[in-house]
Coordinates of C-alpha atoms in Angstrom, one line a residue:
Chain A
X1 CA 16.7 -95.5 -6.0
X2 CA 13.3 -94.1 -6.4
X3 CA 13.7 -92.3 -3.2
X4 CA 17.0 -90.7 -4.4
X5 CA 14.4 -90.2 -7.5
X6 CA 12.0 -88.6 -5.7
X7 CA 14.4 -86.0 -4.4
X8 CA 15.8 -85.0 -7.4
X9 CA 12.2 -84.6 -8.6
X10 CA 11.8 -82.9 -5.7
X11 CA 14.8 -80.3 -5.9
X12 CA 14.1 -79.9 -9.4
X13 CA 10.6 -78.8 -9.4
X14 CA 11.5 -76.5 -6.5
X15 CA 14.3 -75.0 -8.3
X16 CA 11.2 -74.6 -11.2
X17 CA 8.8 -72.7 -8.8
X18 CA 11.8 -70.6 -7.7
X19 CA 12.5 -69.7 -11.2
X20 CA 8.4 -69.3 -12.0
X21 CA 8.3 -66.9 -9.4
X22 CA 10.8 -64.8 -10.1
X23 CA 10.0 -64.8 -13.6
X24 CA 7.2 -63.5 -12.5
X25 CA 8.3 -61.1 -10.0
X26 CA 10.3 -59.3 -12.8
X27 CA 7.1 -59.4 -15.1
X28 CA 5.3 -57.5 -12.6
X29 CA 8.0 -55.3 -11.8
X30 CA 8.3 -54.4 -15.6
X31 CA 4.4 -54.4 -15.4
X32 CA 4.2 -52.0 -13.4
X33 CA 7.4 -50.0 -14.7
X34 CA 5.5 -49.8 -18.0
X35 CA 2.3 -48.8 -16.4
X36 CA 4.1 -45.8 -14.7
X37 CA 5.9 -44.5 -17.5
X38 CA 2.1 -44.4 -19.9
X39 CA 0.6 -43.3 -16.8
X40 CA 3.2 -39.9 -16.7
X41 CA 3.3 -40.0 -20.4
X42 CA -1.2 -39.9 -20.4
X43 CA -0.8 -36.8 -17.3
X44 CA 1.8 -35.2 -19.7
X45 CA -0.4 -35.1 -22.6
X46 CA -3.9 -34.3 -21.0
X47 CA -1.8 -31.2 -19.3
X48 CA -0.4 -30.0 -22.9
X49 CA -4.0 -30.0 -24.5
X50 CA -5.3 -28.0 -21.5
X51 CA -2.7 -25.0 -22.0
X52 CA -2.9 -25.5 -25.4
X53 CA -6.4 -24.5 -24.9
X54 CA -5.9 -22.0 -22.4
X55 CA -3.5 -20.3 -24.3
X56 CA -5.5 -20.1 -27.5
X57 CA -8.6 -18.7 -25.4
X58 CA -6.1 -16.1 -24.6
X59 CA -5.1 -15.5 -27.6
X60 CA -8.3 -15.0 -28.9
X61 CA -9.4 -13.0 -26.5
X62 CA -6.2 -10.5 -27.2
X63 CA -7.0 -10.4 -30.9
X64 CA -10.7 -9.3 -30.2
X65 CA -9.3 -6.8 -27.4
X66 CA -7.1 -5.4 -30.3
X67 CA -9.6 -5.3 -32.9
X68 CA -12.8 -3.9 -31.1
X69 CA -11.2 -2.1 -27.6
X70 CA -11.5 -3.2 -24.4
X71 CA -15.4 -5.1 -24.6
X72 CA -17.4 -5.3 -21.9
X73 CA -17.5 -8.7 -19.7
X74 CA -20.6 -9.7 -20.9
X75 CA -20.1 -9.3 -24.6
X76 CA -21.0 -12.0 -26.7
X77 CA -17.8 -13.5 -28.6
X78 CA -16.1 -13.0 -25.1
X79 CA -19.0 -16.0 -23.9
X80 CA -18.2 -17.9 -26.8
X81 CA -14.5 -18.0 -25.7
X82 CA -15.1 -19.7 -22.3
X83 CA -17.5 -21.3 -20.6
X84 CA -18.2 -20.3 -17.5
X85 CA -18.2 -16.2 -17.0
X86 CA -15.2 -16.8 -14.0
X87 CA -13.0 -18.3 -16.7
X88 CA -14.3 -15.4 -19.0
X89 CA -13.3 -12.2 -16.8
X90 CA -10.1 -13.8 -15.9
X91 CA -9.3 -14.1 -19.6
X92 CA -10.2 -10.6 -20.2
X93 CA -7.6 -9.5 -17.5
X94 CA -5.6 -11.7 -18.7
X95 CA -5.5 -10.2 -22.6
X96 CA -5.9 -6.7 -21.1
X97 CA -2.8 -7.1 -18.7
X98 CA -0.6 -8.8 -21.9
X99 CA -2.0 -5.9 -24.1
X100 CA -0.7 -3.0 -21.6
X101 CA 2.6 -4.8 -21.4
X102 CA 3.5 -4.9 -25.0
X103 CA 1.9 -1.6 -25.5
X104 CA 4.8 0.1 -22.6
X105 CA 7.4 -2.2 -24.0
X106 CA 7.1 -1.1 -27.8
X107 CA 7.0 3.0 -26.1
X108 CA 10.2 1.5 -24.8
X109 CA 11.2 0.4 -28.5
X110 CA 10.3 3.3 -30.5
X111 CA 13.1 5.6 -28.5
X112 CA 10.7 6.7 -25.8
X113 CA 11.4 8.5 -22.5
X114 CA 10.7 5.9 -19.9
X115 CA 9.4 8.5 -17.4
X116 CA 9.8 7.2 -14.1
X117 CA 8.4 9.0 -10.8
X118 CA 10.5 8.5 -8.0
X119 CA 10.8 9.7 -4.4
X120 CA 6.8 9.2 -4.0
X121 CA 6.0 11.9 -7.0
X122 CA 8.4 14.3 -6.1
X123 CA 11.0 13.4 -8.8
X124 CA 10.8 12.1 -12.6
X125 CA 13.4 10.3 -14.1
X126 CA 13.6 9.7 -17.9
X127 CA 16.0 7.8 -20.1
X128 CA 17.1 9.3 -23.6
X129 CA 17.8 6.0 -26.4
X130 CA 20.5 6.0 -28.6
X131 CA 20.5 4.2 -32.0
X132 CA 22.8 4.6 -35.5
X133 CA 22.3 2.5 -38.8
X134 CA 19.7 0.2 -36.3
X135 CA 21.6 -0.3 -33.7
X136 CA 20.6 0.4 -30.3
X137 CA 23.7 2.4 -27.9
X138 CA 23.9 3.8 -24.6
X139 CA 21.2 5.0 -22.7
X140 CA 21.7 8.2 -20.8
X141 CA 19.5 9.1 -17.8
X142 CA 18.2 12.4 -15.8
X143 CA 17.0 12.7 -12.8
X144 CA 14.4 16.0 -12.1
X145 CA 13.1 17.8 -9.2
X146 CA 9.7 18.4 -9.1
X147 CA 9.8 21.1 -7.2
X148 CA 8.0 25.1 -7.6
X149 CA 10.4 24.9 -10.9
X150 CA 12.1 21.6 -12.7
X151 CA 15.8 20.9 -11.8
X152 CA 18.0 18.2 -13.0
X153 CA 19.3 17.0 -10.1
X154 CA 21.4 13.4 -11.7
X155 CA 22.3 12.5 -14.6
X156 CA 24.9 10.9 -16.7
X157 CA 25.2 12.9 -19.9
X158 CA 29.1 12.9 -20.7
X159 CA 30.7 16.6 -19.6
X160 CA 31.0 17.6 -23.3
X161 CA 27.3 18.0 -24.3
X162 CA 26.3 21.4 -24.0
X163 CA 23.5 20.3 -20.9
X164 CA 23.2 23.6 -19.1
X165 CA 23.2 25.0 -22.4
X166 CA 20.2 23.9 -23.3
X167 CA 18.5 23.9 -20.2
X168 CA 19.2 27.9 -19.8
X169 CA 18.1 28.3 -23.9
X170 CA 15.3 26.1 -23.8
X171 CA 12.1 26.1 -22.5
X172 CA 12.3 23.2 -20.0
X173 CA 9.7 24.4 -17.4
X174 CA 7.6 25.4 -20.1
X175 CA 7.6 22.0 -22.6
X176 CA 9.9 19.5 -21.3
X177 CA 9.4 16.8 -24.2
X178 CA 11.1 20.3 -26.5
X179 CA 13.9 20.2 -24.3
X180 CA 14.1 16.7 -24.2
X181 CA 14.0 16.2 -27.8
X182 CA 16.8 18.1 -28.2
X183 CA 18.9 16.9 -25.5
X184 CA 18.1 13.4 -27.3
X185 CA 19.5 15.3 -31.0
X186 CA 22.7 16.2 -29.5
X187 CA 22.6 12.4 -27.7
X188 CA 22.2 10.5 -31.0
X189 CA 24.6 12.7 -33.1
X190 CA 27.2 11.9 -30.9
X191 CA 26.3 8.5 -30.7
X192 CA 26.6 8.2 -34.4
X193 CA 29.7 10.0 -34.8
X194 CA 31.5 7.8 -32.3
X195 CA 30.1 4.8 -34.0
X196 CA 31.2 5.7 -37.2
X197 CA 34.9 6.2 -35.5
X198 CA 34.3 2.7 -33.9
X199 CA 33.6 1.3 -37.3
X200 CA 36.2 2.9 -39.0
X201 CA 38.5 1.2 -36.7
X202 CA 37.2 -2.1 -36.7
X203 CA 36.6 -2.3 -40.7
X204 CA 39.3 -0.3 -41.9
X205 CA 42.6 -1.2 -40.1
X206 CA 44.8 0.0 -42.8
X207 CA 43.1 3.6 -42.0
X208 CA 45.1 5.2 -38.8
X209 CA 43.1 7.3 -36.8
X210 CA 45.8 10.6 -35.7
X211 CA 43.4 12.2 -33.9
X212 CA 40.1 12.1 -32.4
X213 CA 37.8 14.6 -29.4
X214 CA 35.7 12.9 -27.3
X215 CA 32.9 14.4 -28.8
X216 CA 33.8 13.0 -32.0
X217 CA 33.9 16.3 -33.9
X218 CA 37.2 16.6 -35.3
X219 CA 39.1 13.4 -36.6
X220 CA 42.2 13.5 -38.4
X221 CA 43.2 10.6 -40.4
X222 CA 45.8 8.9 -41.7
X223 CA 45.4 7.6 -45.6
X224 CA 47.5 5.1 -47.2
X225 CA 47.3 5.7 -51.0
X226 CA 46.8 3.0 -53.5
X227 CA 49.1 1.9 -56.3
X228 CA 52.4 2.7 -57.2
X229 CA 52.3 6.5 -55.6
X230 CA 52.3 4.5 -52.2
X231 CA 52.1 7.8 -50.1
X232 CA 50.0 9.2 -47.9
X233 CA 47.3 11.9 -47.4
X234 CA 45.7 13.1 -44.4
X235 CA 42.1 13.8 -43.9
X236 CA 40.8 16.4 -41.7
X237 CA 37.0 16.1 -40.6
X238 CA 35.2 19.0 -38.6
X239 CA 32.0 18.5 -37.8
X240 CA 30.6 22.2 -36.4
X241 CA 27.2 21.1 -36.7
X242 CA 26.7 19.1 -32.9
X243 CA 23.3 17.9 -33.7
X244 CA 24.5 16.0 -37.0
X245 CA 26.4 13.2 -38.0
X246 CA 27.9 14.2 -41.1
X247 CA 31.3 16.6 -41.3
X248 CA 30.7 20.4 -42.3
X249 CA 34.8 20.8 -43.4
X250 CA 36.4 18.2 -45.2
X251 CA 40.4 19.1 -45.8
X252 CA 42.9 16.6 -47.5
X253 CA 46.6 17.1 -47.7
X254 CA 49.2 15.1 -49.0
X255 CA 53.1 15.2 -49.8
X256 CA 51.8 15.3 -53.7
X257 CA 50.7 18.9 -53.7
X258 CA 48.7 17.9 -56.5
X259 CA 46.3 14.6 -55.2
X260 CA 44.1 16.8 -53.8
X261 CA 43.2 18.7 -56.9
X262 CA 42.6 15.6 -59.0
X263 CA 39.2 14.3 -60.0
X264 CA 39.5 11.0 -57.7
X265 CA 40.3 12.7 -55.1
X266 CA 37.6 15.8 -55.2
X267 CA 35.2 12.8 -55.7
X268 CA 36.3 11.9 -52.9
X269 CA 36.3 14.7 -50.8
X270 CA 32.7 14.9 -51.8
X271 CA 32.0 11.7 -50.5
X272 CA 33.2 12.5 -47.1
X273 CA 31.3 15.0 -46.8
X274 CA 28.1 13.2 -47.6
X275 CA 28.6 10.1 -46.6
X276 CA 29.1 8.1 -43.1
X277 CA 32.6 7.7 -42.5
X278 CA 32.8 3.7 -42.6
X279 CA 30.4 3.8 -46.0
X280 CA 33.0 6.3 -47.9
X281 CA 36.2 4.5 -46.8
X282 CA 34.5 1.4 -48.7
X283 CA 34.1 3.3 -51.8
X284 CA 37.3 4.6 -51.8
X285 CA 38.8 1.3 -51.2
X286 CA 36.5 0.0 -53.7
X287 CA 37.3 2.7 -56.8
X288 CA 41.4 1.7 -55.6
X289 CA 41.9 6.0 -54.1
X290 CA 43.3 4.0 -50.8
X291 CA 44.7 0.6 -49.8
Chain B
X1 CA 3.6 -71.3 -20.3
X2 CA 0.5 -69.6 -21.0
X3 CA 0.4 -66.8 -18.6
X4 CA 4.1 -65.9 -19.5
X5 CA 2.8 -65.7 -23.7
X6 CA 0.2 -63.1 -22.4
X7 CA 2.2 -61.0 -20.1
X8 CA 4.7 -60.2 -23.4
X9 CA 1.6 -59.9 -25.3
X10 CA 0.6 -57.1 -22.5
X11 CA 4.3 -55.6 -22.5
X12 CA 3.8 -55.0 -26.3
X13 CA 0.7 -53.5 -25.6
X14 CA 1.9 -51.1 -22.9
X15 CA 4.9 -50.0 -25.5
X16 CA 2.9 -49.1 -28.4
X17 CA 1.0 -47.3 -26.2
X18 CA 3.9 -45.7 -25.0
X19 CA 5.3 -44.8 -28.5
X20 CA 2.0 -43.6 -29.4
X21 CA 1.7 -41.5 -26.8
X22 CA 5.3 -40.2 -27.2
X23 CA 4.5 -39.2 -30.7
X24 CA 0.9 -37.6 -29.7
X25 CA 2.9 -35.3 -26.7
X26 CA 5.9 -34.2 -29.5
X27 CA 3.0 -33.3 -31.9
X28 CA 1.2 -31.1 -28.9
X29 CA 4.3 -29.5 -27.8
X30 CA 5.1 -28.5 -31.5
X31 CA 1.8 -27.2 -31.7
X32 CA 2.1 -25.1 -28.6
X33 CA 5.8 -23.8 -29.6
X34 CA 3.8 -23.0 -33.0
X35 CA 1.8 -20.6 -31.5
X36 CA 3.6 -19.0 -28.8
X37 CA 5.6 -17.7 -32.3
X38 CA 2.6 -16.9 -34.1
X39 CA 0.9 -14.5 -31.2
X40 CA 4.1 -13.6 -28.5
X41 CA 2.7 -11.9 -25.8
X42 CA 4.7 -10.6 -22.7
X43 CA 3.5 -13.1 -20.1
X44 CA 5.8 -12.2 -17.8
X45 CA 6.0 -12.9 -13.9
X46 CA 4.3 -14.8 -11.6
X47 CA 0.9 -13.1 -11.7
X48 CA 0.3 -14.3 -14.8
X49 CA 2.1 -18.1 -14.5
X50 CA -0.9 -18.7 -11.6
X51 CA -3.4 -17.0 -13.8
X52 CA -3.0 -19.6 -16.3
X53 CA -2.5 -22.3 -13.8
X54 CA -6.0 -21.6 -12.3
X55 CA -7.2 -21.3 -15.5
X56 CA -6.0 -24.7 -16.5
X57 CA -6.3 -26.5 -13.0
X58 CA -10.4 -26.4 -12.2
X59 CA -9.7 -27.7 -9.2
X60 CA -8.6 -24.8 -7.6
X61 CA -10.6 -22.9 -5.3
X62 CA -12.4 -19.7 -6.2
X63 CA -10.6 -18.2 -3.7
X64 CA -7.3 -18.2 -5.4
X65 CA -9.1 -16.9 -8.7
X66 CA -10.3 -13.7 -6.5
X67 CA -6.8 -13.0 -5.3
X68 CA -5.2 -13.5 -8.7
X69 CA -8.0 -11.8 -10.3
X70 CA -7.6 -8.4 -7.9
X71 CA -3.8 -8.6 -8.4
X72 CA -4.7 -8.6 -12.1
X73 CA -6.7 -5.8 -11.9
X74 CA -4.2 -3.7 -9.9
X75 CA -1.8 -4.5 -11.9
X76 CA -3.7 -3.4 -15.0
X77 CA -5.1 0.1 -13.3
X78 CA -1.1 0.9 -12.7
X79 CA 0.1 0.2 -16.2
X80 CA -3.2 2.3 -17.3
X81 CA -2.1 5.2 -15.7
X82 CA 2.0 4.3 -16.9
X83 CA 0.5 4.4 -20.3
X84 CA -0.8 7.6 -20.4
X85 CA 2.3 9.0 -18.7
X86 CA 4.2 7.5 -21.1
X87 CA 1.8 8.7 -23.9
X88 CA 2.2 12.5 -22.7
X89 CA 5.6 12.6 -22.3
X90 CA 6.4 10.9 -26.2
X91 CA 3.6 12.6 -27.7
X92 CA 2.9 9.8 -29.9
X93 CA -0.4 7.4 -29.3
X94 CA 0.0 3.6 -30.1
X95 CA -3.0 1.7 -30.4
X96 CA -2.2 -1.6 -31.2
X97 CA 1.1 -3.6 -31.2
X98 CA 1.7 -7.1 -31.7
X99 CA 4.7 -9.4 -32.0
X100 CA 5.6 -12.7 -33.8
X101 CA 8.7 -14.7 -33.0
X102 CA 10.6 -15.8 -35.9
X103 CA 13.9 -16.9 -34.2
X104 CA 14.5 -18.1 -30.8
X105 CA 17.7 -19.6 -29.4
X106 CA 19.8 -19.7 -25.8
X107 CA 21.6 -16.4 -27.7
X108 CA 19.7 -14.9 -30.3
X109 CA 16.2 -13.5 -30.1
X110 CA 14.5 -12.3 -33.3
X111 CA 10.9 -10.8 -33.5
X112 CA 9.0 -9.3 -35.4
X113 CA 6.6 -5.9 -34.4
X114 CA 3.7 -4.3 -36.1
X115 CA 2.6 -0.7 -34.0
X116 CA -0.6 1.1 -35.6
X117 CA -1.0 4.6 -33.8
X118 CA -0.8 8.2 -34.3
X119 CA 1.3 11.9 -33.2
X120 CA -1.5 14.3 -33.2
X121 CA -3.2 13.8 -36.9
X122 CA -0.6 12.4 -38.0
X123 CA -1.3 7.6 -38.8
X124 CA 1.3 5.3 -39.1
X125 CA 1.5 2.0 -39.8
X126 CA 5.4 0.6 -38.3
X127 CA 6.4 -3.1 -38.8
X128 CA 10.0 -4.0 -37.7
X129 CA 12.5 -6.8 -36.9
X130 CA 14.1 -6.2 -33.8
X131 CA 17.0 -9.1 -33.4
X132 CA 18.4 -9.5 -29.9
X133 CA 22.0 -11.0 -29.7
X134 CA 23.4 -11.9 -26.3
X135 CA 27.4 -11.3 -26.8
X136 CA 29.8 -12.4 -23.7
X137 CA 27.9 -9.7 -21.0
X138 CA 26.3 -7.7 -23.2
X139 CA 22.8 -7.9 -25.1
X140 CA 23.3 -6.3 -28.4
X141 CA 19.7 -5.5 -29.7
X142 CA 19.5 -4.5 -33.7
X143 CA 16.8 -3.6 -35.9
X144 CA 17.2 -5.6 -38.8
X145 CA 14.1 -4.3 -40.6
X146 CA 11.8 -1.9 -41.1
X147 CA 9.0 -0.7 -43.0
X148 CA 6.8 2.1 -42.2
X149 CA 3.0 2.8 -43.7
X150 CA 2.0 6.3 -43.4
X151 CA -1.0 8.6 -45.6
X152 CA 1.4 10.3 -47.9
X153 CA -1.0 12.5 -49.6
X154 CA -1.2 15.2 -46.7
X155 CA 2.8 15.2 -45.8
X156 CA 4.3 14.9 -49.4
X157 CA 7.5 16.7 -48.2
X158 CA 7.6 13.9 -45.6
X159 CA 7.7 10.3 -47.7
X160 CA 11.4 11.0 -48.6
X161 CA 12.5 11.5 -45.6
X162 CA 10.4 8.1 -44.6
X163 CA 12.4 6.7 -47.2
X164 CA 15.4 7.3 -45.8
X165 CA 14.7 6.3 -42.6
X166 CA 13.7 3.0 -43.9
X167 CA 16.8 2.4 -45.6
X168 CA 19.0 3.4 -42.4
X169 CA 16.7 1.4 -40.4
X170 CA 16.5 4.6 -38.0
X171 CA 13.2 3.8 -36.1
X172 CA 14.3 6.2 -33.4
X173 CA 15.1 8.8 -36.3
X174 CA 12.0 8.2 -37.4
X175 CA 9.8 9.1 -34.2
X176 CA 11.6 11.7 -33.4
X177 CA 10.9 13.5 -36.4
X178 CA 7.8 12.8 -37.1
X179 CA 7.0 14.4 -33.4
X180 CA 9.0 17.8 -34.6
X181 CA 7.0 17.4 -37.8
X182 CA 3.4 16.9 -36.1
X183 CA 4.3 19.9 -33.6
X184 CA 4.9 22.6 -36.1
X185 CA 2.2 21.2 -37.8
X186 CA 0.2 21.9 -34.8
X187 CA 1.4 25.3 -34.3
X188 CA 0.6 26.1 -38.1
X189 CA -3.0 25.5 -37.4
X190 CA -3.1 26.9 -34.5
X191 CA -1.8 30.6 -36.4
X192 CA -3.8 29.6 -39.2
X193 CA -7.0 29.1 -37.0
X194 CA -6.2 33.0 -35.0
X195 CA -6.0 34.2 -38.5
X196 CA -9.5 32.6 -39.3
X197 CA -10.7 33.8 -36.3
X198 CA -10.1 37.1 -37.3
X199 CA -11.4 37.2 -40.7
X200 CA -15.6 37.1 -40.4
X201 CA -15.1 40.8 -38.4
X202 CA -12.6 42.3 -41.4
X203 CA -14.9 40.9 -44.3
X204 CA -18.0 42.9 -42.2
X205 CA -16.3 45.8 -42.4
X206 CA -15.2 45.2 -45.9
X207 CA -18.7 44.4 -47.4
X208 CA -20.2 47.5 -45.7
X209 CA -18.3 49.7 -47.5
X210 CA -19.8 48.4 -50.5
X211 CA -23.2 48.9 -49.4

């Protein structure tokens, strides 16, 4: 009996080191799990502060470079910024490289040329911006020669702008940023014109568009007149002016000989003549002259 | 018994540690997101990704800090001369620019840009919001603001016409003119200053005859 006693005792205090020692085992497992994760998580947060400081060195250091020009190395609130002067002139060219960067990027912005020298100096290309009512359009691009006299030698402004035109008027070997500018007029009044057509369609759907040009200079239209006259007109725009976005000839016909005489509709014709497309088709929707 | 009580006393430990810790690097990072909007500068390419990890790792070798510090610098002397190309060629001078980020998303962009500079004699002060959508394949840019600061008193017949721009948020409009504007503003001086030139000899002749 006590033998058989014994063993039990035996088996069963084995059985409780066995379970001991893995309870322990996945202690120090989860120990050392835990100690990873704060060990990361400490790495992770010492690395954070140091950029954080870094970048507000930097920071500073552009703020003074915008405020005062670009300050000599050994200046005295560049010191302050870092210790060390290694750290310090590799901040300055730091700020100083940032400061040149946004500086070409807002030239971009603004509608500038972008000039570009290519084949090792002996050609210049520059990019002419479009924009109407804010929005940015289509970039066109020439490509010049730099030879004994300036040449366009590629570019992709569409066939109907007058380019040779203006290159055999203007003064282009003379003051290129003259001929450029007005290159860029006829650019962005075309732009807006055909973005006015674009909106037309898009907004106005009940508005059919007859007739269009490429260059967006003569539209004809198709109105449908409100209330119970439901009839319609049609609206010829001319725009003889290339460098403008606004029509020079307004015409409106209709079957009822007499809606173009009437005060509504003279209103109107004034409108379109001094008002975006898109704009004046609200208002005439609006004061119930169209559906 | 014991040892097991102290071990969850230690595994406590470790997770409040952990939380705090958690808590302490969301707090940094919102910090650091905080002002990367406040002061956006371009900080792009790998030049400047090593800059700042040299500046941040002081373990590396001065070495590395030459080579990124000559890149720097070459870098710098190029966009110098890019600058003033780009200067010439748009007749207008920016001296100062900087950008906040107000918006920033996987498809939508929107920053805000204040340029101080001149055309000729010409100040102005431009602020703008430029919002950047990116639509299917194509990145629509818009500028959904804009206010421009310029010395009315000397060009009264231009502050309409400033007006207007403003309303039609036509920045490129705006540029563009004020370029025609500063150039035959130039060439009146210019006339003006031949005429000037030419006076101090007439008036000589004209007071003699009076002697």
């Amino acid at each position: 009996m006590e033998e058989a006693r014994k063993d039990v005792l035996g088996h069963l205090n084995m059985l409780e080191m066995e379970a001991n020692n893995l309870a322990l085992k996945q202690q120090s497992s989860r120990e050392e799990e835990l100690n990873a994760t704060l060990q990361a998580l400490l790495n992770k947060r010492d690395q954070l502060k140091v950029e954080i400081k870094a970048n507000t060195s930097l920071q500073k250091m552009r703020s003074l470079l915008d405020q005062t020009g670009v300050p000599r190395e050994r200046d005295e609130d560049v010191d302050d910024l870092e210790d060390g002067s290694e750290n310090s002139e590799l901040l300055l060219l730091m700020a100083r490289h940032t400061q040149l960067k946004d500086l070409l990027h807002a030239h971009h912005l603004i509608g500038g040329y972008d000039v570009l020298q290519t084949r090792k100096g002996k050609g210049v290309c520059v990019s002419l911006a479009t924009a109407y009512e804010g929005v940015y359009l289509e970039t066109y691009n020439l490509e010049m020669d730099l030879g004994s006299n300036l040449r366009i030698c590629r570019h992709n402004i569409p066939p109907f702008i007058p380019l040779e035109m203006l290159v055999a008027q203007g003064n282009m070997q003379t003051d290129i940023r003259a001929f450029l500018d007005t290159l860029s007029q006829y650019l962005n009044a075309y732009a807006g014109r055909k973005q006015q057509l674009l909106l037309t369609k898009e907004i106005h759907s009940s508005v059919q568009v007859a007739e269009s040009n490429a260059l967006c200079t003569i539209l004809v239209l198709m109105f449908t007149i409100a209330g119970e006259k439901a009839g319609a007109a049609l609206c010829t725009l001319q725009y003889a002016d290339h460098t403008q976005c606004l029509p020079t000839r307004v015409n409106i016909e209709s079957e009822d000989a007499a809606l173009a005489g009437s005060p509504q509709w003279k209103k109107n014709h004034a409108l379109l003549l001094e008002t975006p497309l898109h704009t004046a088709l609200v208002t005439m929707k609006k004061t119930g002259s169209i559906a | 018994m014991e040892s097991c009580r102290m071990t969850k006393n230690l595994e406590h430990f470790y997770e409040a540690q952990i939380k705090v810790l958690q808590e302490e690097i969301a707090a940094l990072q919102g910090q650091q997101d905080n002002n990367e909007r406040e002061i956006t500068m371009h900080l792009g390419g790998g030049r400047m990704q090593d800059a700042l990890l040299v500046m941040t790792d002081h373990q590396e070798t001065g070495k590395s800090q030459r080579d990124i510090k000559a890149h720097l610098k070459t870098e710098i002397k190029e966009m110098e001369e890019d600058l003033i190309r780009q200067t010439k060629i748009n007749g207008i001078v920016l001296a100062n620019c900087s950008v906040k980020t107000m918006e920033k998303s996987n498809k939508k962009l929107v920053q805000q840009h204040r340029l101080t500079g001149h055309c000729s004699s010409i100040d102005f002060q431009v602020e703008f919001e430029l919002t950047d959508v990116q639509e299917d394949t194509t990145l629509v840019r818009t500028i959904t603001e804009l206010n421009i600061i310029m010395d009315s008193t000397e060009f009264k017949d231009l502050s309409k016409f400033v007006s207007g721009a403003e309303d039609k948020r036509d920045l490129l409009l705006f540029f563009r003119t004020v370029r025609r504007f500063s150039d035959r503003c130039e060439d009146r001086r210019r006339t003006f200053q031949h005429f000037q030139s030419c006076t101090p000899a007439s008036r000589y002749r004209l007071l003699s005859r009076y002697d």
